[in-house]
Amino acid sequence: MTLQVWSYIFVAATFTLYLSIAWICRVKDTKGFFIAGGGVPAPANGMATAADWMSAASFISMAGLISGMGFAGGVYLMGWTGGYVLLALLLAPYLRKFGHFTVPDFVGDRFDSSTARMIALLCAIFVSFTYVVGQMKGVGVVFSGFLGVTPAVGVFIGMAIVFCYAVFGGMKGITWTQVAQFWVLITAFLIPAIAISLKLTGSAVPSIGLGSQVLETVDPSQPYLLEKLTHINQQFGFGSYTDAYGEGAGKWNRLNVFCVVLALMAGTAGLPHVIVRFYTVKSVKAARWSAFWALLFISMLYLTAPAVAGFARYYMVDDVAGLNGKTAEELPEWYHNWNKTGLIAWVDFDGDGKVAFTNNLTDAPQYPPSLEGSDEAAGTAIMPNELMRIGSVPSSTRDALLEDADAWVASHGGTADGGAAAKAELVGLGAAHHPDRDIIVLATPQMAQLADWVVAFVIAGGLAAALSTASGLLLVISSSVSHDLYYRVMNPKASEKQRLMVGRITIGVAVLIAGWFGINPPGFVGEVVAFAFGLAAASFFPAIVLGIFSKRVGTVPAIAGMLVGIGFTAFYILTQKADKILSPDIADALFGTAGEGIRAPWVFGIDAQGIGTIGMLLNFAVTLGLTFVCKPPSQKVRDMVDSVREPEGDGPAVAIEATPGH
């Protein structure tokens, strides 16, 4: 059977499983729809939480980011994992003890304000939409790469599937579907990683394989794999694979690494779709065990992702196993599969007939500084990069390039000047250097020439990761609108039937909006998701932490802090990504020329992915600064905070100051 047939079989089988579970678990009351009835066993909730949390960004994009950035890409792994530990230990048990449906519920009741509830509701919707956009783009990438459809059609198919099982089963259906999706995605991730590790290093444990020597069949000198990656990276002008900071290691300095990691950590702890999972278990004890199980399951993928990234880097860049130096006739099948999507495209600008995948983004060969001008330099030239992604260029240009790239270059300046005019025009139309990183994990099994059924299984795993998180986020949007807005504010006398109807309609509308942004995303899957984490860190995290651990913080400081935090963070991201979120013309008109003024990183050079840290600090500063000049919370709210902080099943905490002899 061909890869496409295997892909259809796996995708059809898993989609049938998900829809069957949703139909069996369909609900008729709000408790089942919003919190799965509150009786999910801890191990099952751990699996569902892991699937909810290991999104398309974790499955598809994280390894791609690490593969492209080397060690510096580990900030995503450290940030997301650290954030989950922070959530599990610091917040989850208290939120579970609070026992309401949603995060806006907590904010509204803790700060005793409908306004605070509405602000939290808007933040939840904004953050969830940003996050779900990344998942929808991931669905489009998977479908377009293997099933012969465009990314847009792939997104439409994903929208239909998520809509069906989210509407029928609500949180109950989503929970048990996510349990199934966890096993699909984790198995699909581990099988090819183990197979490639055995093939390159002889180790069955990918993490150990990454630190091992390669087999003699791979390289007769048998270097350590990490040494080989650094060598081939530097051979083609990329930075060191194993350095964490500096120009040679990637684009970020220490400050940016710190800010991105902290934003991802605090954002994870503040993401509403993860928090709401702790409302679905019976008790605080079950919530703690859920966190333990989820962390165990998540570690299976996160400890393996750096190895997958390293394997992919070897197969992408190496001049023997990779693309460099290949002619049109020698290009592998996986390249042709992904070339159809425009996510990778070789444009032979200099007309030498050989692929150049390098970090030389100029129009002339580059040489090591120590050899420049010498006879020895001839063999060390780093040729200008010719491997592009053209998914964002106008369809007429993209079609012409896919049909005959040589003819397109000939008609746009030719190869006499190394294709400089053609390259400049192509970049001006929206093309970018280097392949889309989101294809790395999906293409690696093909690069390693694994069996077609393994490749097809990875496709099913990628879809499971994207759909599981998308469904959780859509339910957050639905519950925020139907419970926090419609029931708690607009119509407190609404019946169960009316609330369910509003919730299901909301999911339908949210799916349509998320689908549109999924077709027109503002960046890589991982990058878009990082924006969502930054927004969550800047809005929810301070409100939740101070809401639990301070009885003095009142309504006005909390509202002001959330508005300042999310407002600043959203504005900063908008100024940095305006050309993709809006359009180049509108971006220039509103914010000035790209790369200048506020279109450049204007806060200490911090990247948009790390700006959530500054937004969070602003939130904390504004909230704490206003706390002592604004009205404190009522006694009722203080008592509620005390009850949330008391261990379940115990009596009220002892006031030490009131004990005899104190």
Short mmCIF file of N, CA and C in Angstrom, two decimals, residues 64 163 193 265 307 321 433 483 487 510 564 593 609 612 640:
data_model
loop_
_atom_site.label_atom_id
_atom_site.label_comp_id
_atom_site.label_asym_id
_atom_site.label_seq_id
_atom_site.Cartn_x
_atom_site.Cartn_y
_atom_site.Cartn_z
N GLY A 64 10.74 20.98 15.84
CA GLY A 64 11.19 21.78 14.71
C GLY A 64 11.95 23.02 15.15
N PHE A 163 -15.84 20.21 15.86
CA PHE A 163 -17.20 20.70 16.12
C PHE A 163 -18.11 19.54 16.54
N ALA A 193 10.88 7.79 16.72
CA ALA A 193 12.07 8.27 17.43
C ALA A 193 12.97 7.09 17.82
N MET A 265 6.45 29.70 31.28
CA MET A 265 6.14 29.07 32.56
C MET A 265 4.88 29.68 33.18
N ALA A 307 15.82 14.75 21.06
CA ALA A 307 16.45 13.73 20.22
C ALA A 307 15.86 13.76 18.80
N ALA A 321 23.43 12.67 3.79
CA ALA A 321 22.06 12.20 4.04
C ALA A 321 21.03 13.30 3.82
N HIS A 433 13.32 32.67 3.91
CA HIS A 433 14.42 31.70 3.84
C HIS A 433 14.14 30.50 4.74
N HIS A 483 -21.62 30.29 30.29
CA HIS A 483 -21.74 30.29 31.74
C HIS A 483 -21.46 31.67 32.34
N TYR A 487 -25.17 33.14 31.48
CA TYR A 487 -25.87 32.70 32.68
C TYR A 487 -25.60 33.61 33.88
N ALA A 510 -17.08 29.79 17.41
CA ALA A 510 -15.64 29.79 17.72
C ALA A 510 -14.86 28.96 16.71
N VAL A 564 -3.83 46.28 32.23
CA VAL A 564 -2.50 46.78 31.86
C VAL A 564 -1.64 45.65 31.30
N THR A 593 7.57 52.17 9.46
CA THR A 593 8.33 51.24 8.63
C THR A 593 8.78 50.02 9.44
N GLN A 609 7.88 36.92 21.69
CA GLN A 609 7.52 35.70 22.41
C GLN A 609 7.83 35.80 23.90
N GLY A 612 5.55 38.67 27.33
CA GLY A 612 4.58 38.35 28.39
C GLY A 612 5.19 38.49 29.77
N MET A 640 -13.75 33.33 52.12
CA MET A 640 -13.66 32.39 50.99
C MET A 640 -12.20 32.04 50.70
#
